[in-house]
Coordinates of C-alpha atoms in Angstrom, one line a residue:
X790 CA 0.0 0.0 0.0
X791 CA 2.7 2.6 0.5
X792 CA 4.8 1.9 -2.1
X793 CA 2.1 2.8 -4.5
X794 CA 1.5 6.1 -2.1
X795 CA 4.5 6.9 -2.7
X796 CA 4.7 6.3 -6.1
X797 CA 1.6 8.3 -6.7
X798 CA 3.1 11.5 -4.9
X799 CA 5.6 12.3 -7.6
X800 CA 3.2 11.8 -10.6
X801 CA 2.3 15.4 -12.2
X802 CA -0.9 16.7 -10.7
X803 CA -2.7 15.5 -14.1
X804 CA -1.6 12.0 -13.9
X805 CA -1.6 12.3 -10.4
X806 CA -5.5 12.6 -10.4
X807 CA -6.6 10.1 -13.6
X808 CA -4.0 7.3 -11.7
X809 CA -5.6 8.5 -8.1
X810 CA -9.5 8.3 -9.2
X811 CA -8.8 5.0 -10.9
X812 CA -7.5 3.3 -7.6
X813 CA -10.5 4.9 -5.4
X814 CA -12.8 3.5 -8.0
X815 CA -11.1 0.1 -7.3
X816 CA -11.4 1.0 -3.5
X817 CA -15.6 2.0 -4.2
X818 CA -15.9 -1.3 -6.0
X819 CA -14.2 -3.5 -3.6
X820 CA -16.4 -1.8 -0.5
X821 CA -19.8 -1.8 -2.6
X822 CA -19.2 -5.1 -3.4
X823 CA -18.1 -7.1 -0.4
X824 CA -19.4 -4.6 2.4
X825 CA -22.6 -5.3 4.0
X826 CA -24.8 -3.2 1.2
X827 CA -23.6 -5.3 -1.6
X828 CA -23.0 -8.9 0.6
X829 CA -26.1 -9.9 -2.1
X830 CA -26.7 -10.0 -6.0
X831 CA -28.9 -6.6 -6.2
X832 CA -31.0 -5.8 -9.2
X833 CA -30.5 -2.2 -10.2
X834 CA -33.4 0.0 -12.1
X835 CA -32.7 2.7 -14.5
X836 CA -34.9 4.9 -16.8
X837 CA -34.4 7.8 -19.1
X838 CA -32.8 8.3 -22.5
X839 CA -32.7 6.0 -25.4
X840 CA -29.9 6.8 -26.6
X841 CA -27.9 5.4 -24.2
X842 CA -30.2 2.4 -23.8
X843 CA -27.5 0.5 -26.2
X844 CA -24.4 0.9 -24.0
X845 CA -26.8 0.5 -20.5
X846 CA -27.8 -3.2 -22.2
X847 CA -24.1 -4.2 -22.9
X848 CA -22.5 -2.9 -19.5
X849 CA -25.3 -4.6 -18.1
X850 CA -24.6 -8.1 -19.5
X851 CA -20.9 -8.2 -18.9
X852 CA -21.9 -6.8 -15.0
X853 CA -24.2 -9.6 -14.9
X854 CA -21.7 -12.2 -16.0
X855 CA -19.0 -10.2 -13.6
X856 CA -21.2 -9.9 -10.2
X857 CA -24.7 -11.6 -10.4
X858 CA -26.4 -8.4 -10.5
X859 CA -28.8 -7.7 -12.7
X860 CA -29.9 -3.9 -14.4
X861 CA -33.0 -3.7 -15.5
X862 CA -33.1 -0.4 -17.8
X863 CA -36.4 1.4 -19.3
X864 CA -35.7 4.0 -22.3
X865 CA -38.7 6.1 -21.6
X866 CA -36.8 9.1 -23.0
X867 CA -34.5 11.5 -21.5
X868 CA -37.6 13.4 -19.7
X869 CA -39.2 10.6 -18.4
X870 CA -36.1 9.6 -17.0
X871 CA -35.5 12.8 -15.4
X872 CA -39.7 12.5 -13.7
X873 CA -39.0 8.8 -12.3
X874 CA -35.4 10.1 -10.5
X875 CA -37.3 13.1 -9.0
X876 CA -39.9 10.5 -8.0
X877 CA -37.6 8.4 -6.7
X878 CA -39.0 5.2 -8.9
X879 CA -35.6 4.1 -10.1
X880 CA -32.3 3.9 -9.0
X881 CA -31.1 6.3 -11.3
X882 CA -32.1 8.5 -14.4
X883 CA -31.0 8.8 -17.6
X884 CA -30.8 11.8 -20.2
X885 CA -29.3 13.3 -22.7
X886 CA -29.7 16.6 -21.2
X887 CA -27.8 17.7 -18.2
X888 CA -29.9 19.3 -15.9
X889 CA -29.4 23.1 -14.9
X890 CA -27.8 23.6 -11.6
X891 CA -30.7 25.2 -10.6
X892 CA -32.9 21.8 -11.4
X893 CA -30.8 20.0 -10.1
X894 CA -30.5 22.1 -6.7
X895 CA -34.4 22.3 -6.5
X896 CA -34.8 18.5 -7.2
X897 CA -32.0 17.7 -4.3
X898 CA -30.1 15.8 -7.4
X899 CA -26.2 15.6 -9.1
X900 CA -25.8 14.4 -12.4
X901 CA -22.4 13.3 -14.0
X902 CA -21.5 11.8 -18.0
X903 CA -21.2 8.3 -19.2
X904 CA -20.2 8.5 -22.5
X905 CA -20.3 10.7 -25.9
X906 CA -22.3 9.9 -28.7
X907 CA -24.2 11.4 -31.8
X908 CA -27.4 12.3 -34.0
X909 CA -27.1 10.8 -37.1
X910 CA -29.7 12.2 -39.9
X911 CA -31.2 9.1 -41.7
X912 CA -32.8 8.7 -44.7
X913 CA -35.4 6.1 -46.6
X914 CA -34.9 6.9 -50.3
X915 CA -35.2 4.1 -52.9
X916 CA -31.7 4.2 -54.8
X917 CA -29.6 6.8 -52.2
X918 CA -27.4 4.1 -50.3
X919 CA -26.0 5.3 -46.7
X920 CA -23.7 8.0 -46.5
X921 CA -24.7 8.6 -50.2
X922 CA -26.6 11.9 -49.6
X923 CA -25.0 15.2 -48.0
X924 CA -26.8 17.5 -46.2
X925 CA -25.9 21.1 -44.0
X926 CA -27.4 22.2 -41.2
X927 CA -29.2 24.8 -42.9
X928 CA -30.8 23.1 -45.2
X929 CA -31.6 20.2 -42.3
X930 CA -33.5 23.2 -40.7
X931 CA -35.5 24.2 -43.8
X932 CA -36.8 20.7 -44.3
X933 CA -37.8 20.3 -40.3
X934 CA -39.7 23.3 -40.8
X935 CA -41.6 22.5 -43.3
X936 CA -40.3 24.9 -46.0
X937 CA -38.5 21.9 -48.2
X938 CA -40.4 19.1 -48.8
X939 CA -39.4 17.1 -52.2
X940 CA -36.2 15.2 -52.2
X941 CA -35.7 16.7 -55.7
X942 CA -35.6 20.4 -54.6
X943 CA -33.5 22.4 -56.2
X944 CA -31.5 23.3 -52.3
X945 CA -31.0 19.3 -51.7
X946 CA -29.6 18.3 -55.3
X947 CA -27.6 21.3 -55.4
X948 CA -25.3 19.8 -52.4
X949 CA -26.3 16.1 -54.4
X950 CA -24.6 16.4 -58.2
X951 CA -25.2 13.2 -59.5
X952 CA -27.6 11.3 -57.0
X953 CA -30.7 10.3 -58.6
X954 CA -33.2 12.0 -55.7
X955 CA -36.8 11.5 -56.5
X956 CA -39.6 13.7 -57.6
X957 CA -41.4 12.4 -54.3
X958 CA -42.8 14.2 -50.9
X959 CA -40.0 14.2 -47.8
X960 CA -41.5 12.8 -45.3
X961 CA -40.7 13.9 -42.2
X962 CA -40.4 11.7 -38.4
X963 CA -39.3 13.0 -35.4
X964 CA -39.3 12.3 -31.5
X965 CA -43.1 12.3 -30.3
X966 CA -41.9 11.5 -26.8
X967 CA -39.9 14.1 -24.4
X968 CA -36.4 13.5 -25.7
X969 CA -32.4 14.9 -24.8
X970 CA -32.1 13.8 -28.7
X971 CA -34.4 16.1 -29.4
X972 CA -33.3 18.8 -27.2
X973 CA -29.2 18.2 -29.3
X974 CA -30.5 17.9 -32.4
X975 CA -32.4 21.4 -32.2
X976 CA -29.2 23.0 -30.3
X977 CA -27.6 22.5 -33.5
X978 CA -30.2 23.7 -35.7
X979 CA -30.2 26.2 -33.3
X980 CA -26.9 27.3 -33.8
X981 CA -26.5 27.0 -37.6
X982 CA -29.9 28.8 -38.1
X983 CA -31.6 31.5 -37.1
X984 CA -34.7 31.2 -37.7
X985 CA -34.4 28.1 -36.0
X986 CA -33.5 29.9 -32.9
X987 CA -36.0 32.2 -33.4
X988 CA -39.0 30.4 -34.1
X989 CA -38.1 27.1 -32.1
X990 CA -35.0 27.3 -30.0
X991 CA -33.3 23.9 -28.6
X992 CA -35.9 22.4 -26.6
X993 CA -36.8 18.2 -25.1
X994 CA -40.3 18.8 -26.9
X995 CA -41.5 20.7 -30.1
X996 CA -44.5 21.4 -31.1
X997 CA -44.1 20.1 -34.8
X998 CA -45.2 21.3 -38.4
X999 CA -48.6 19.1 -39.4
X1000 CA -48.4 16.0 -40.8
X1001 CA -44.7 15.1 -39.5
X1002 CA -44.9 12.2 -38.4
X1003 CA -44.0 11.5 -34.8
X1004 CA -42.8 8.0 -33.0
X1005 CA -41.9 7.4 -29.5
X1006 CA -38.1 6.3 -28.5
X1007 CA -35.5 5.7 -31.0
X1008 CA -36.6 2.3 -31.9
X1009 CA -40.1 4.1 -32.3
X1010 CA -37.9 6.7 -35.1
X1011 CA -36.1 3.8 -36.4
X1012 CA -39.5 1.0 -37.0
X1013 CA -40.9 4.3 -38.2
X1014 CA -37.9 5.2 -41.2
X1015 CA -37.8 1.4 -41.9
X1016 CA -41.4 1.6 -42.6
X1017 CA -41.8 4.6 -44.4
X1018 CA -40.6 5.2 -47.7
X1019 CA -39.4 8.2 -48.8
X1020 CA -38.5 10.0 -45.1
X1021 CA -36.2 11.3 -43.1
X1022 CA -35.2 11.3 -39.6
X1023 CA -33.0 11.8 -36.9
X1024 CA -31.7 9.0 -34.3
X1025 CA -29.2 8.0 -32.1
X1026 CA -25.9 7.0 -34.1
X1027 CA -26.3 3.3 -31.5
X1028 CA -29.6 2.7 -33.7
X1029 CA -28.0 2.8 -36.8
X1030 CA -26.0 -0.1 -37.4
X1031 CA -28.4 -1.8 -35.2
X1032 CA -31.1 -1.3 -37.6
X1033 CA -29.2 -1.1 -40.9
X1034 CA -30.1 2.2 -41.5
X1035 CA -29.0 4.7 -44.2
X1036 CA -27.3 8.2 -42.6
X1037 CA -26.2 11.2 -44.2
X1038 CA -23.4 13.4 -44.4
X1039 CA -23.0 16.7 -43.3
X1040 CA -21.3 19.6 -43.4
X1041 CA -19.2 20.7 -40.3
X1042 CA -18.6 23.8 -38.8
X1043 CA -14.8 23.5 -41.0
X1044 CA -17.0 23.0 -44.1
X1045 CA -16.7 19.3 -44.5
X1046 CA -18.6 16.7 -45.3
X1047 CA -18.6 14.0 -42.4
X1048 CA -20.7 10.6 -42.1
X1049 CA -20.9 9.8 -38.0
X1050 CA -18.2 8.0 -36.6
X1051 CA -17.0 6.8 -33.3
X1052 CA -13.9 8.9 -34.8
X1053 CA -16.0 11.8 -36.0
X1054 CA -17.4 11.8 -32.2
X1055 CA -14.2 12.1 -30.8
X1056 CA -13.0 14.9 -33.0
X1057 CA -15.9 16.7 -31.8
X1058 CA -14.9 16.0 -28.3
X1059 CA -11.2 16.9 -28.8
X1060 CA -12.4 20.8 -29.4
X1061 CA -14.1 21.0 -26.5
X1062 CA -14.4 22.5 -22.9
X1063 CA -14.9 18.5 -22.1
X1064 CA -11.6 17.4 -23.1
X1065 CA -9.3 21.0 -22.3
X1066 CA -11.0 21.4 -18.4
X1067 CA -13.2 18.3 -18.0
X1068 CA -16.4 20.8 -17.3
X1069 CA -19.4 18.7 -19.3
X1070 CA -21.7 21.6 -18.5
X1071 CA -21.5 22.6 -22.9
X1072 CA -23.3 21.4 -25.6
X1073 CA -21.5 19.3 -27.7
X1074 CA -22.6 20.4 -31.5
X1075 CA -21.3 22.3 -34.2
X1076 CA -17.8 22.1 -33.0
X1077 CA -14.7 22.9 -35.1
X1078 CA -11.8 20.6 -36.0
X1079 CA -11.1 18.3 -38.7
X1080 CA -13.4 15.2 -39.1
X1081 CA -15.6 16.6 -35.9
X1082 CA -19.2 15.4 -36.7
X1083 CA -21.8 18.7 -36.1
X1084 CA -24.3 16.9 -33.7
X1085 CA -22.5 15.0 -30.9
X1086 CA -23.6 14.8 -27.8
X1087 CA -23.1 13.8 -24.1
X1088 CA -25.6 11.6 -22.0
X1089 CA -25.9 11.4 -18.6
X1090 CA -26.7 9.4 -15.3
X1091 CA -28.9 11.4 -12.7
X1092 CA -28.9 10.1 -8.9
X1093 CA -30.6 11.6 -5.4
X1094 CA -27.4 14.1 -3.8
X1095 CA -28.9 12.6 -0.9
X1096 CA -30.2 9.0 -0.6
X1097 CA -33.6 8.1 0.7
X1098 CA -33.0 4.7 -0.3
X1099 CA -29.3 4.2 0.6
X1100 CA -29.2 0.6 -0.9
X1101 CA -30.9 1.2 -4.3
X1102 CA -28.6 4.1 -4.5
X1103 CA -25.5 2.9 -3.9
X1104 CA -26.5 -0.4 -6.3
X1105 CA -26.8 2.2 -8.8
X1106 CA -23.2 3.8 -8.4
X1107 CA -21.4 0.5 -7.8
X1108 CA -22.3 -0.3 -11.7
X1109 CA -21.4 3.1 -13.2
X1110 CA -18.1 3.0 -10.7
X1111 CA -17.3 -1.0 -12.2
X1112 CA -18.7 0.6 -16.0
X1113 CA -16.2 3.1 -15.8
X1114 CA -13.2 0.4 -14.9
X1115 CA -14.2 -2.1 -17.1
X1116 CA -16.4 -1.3 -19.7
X1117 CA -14.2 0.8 -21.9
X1118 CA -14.5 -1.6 -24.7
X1119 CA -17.9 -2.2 -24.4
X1120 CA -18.0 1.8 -25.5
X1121 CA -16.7 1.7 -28.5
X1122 CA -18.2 -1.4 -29.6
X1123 CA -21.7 0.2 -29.0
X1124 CA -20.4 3.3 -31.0
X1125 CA -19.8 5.8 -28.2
X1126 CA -16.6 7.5 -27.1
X1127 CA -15.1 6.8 -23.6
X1128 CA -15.3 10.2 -21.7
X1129 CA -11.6 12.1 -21.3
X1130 CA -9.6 11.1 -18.0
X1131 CA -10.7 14.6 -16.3
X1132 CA -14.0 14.2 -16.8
X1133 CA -14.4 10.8 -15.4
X1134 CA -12.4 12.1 -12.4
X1135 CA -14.9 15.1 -12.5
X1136 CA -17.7 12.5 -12.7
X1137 CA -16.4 10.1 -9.9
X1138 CA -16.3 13.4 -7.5
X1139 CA -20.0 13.5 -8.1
X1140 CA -20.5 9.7 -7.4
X1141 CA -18.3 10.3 -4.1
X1142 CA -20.3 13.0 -2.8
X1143 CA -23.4 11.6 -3.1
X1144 CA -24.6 11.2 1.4
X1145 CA -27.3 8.9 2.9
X1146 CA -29.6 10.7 5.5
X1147 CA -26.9 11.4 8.2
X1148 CA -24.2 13.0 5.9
X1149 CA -22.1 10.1 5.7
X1150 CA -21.0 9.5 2.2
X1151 CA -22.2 6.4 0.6
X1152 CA -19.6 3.5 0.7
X1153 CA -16.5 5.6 1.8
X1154 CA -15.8 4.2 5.1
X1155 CA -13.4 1.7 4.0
X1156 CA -11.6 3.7 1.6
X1157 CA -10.7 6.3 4.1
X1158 CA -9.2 3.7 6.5
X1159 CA -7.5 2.2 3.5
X1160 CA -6.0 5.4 2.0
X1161 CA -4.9 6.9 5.8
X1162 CA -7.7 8.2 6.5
X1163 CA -9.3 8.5 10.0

C-alpha cells in the first residue's frame, strides 16, 4: 500500500489525479461489493434516454456475468427519465440533457456523464445508399420546418450532383416523446440557423409542423424510417447499425462533409471544454476541428445528492463505478466515445459525494481507512 503512495506523490498533478480516481474507483468497487450493502446479488433500475439504452444493455450483460447483478433499464426518454429520479421510482435517471444547476438544486439531485455519442440524420430513399446523400445544417433546418419538402428540390440536389433523388414528398419523423435527442438535435439547428432559434430554439419537446410524423423512443424513429418510404429522420448513431439504417453526411462547422463515426465523435470532443478542463456543462454540437461530426452529444446518469434509499442508491453507483473500470470496450463497440480522463475524475467526484440521510458519504468508510484516512 505505501509503495504505490508513494509512487503516486511524484506523478504530475494531471496523472496524479486520472491514476488516483482509478484506484478509489477500485477502493468503491471492492467496499460496494463485499461490504454489507452489496453482501447480495442486487438488481438495479434505471430509466431515461434511449440513446444510451445501447451501452446500459451491454454494460449490463458483462456486469451480470461479472457480479450476479442484474440492471433492468427502461428508455422512456430522457424526460421521463429525469420525472422517475425526482420521484424516486428508479435507481437512477437517464438523459441526454444535463440538468441546470438550478434543477438539479431544486430536485436535491447531481448528475455526471457516461459516455459521448451522436445524432445521425437518416434517410429512406429508394436508390440513395448510406452516407450517399449530403446535407448542411441549414438546409436540415428548412426541411424540419416544413419549408422543403421534395427530395428533388433544387436546395437538396444542389449539395447532391449526380444522386438520382426523387420527384417524391420528404416525409418527415421525429421524436413524439420528451427527448435529450431532441433537445441536441435542435441545439444544432439552433446554432446553424436562425430562424431556427428564433422560431423554435433547442428544446426536449416541439410542437411540430402538421403532418410530421411522430414515433416514441429511438426504436419508435427507427421501426418508423424502416417503414416509411421516402423519409427522413434523426436518431441516435447506437440505432443505426443496429437497424441497418442509411445516414447522411454533413457539413461541419470547417465546411466538410462527415458521415458519423466513433472517430468523428471524438473529434468533436477533442475541441471541447470537455476534453481541455473536464467541465461537461457545454453542448457538444457544431464544433470545429477536422473530421468533428456537427451533432455530438453527451448523455448522462442522474442520482438523489442525498439518498432516501441508501441501498438502491448505492447499487446504482457500484455499476457506473465498475462501467467506468471495465467497460471501456464495451464503449466503443456500442459506437460511443469513452469520456476524457478529467471528466471521469470530474464524474467520480460527483458519485463520491453523493450522502445517505446522516451526511455520511455512501460507501466511503473503508476507503478512508484504506487510503490513511481516519
Amino acid at each position: 500500500m505505501a509503495g504505490w503512495y508513494f509512487h503516486l506523490l511524484i506523478l504530475s498533478p494531471e496523472i496524479k489525479t486520472t491514476v488516483m480516481n482509478r484506484i478509489v474507483f477500485a477502493l468503491v468497487f471492492v467496499f460496494s461489493t463485499f461490504g454489507p450493502v452489496g453482501a447480495m446479488a442486487q438488481s438495479i433500475t434505471g430509466a431515461g434516454s434511449s440513446a444510451a439504452a445501447p451501452i446500459y444493455r451491454s454494460w449490463a450483460k458483462a456486469y451480470a456475468r461479472a457480479t450476479g447483478a442484474t440492471v433492468e433499464y427502461d428508455p422512456v426518454g430522457s424526460s421521463g427519465g429525469i420525472k422517475k429520479i425526482r420521484q424516486n421510482e428508479v435507481g437512477f435517471g437517464a438523459s441526454d440533457v444535463a440538468p441546470s444547476s438550478k434543477d438539479l438544486t431544486e430536485g436535491g439531485l447531481v448528475n455526471f456523464p457516461v459516455a459521448i455519442t451522436g445524432i445521425s440524420p437518416v434517410f429512406n430513399v429508394a436508390k440513395v445508399s448510406d452516407g450517399q446523400l449530403r446535407l448542411s445544417g441549414e438546409l436540415l433546418s428548412r426541411i424540419y420546418m416544413g419549408e422543403i419538402i421534395r427530395w428533388n428540390a433544387p436546395e437538396i440536389t444542389a449539395l447532391n450532383p449526380g444522386v438520382a433523388l426523387p420527384d417524391e414528398a420528404i416525409k418527415v419523423i421525429v421524436r413524439s416523446d420528451g427527448s435529450g435527442t431532441t433537445y441536441n438535435f435542435t441545439d444544432y439547428l439552433s446554432k446553424v440557423s436562425s430562424k431556427w432559434k428564433t422560431t423554435y430554439g433547442a428544446k426536449t419537446s416541439i410542437k411540430w409542423a402538421d403532418g410530421f410524423i411522430g414515433a416514441k423512443g429511438s426504436d419508435g424513429v427507427a421501426k418508423a424510417l424502416k417503414d416509411t418510404p421516402g423519409s427522413i429522420a434523426y436518431i441516435d448513431h447506437g440505432y443505426v447499425k443496429e437497424y441497418g439504417l442509411a445516414s447522411a453526411q454533413m457539413k461541419n462547422a470547417d465546411g466538410e462533409f462527415v458521415r458519423p463515426s466513433v472517430s468523428a465523435f471524438r473529434a468533436a470532443l477533442v475541441n471541447s471544454e470537455w476534453a481541455t478542463s473536464g467541465s461537461f456543462s457545454e453542448t457538444l454540437t457544431q464544433k470545429p476541428g477536422k473530421g468533428a461530426w456537427p451533432i455530438t452529444m453527451g448523455t448522462f446518469v442522474i442520482v438523489p445528492k442525498v439518498a432516501n434509499n441508501p441501498e438502491q442508491t448505492l447499487a446504482a453507483l457500484k455499476f457506473f463505478a465498475w462501467a467506468f473500470l471495465n467497460g471501456d470496450t464495451l464503449v466503443q463497440e456500442n459506437n460511443f466515445v469513452r469520456l476524457p480522463d478529467r471528466v471521469q475524475a470530474a464524474a467520480f467526484k460527483t458519485i463520491t459525494s453523493v450522502k445517505d440521510k446522516s451526511g455520511t458519504p455512501i460507501g466511503m468508510a473503508l476507503m478512508s481507512s484504506l487510503l490513511g484516512g481516519k
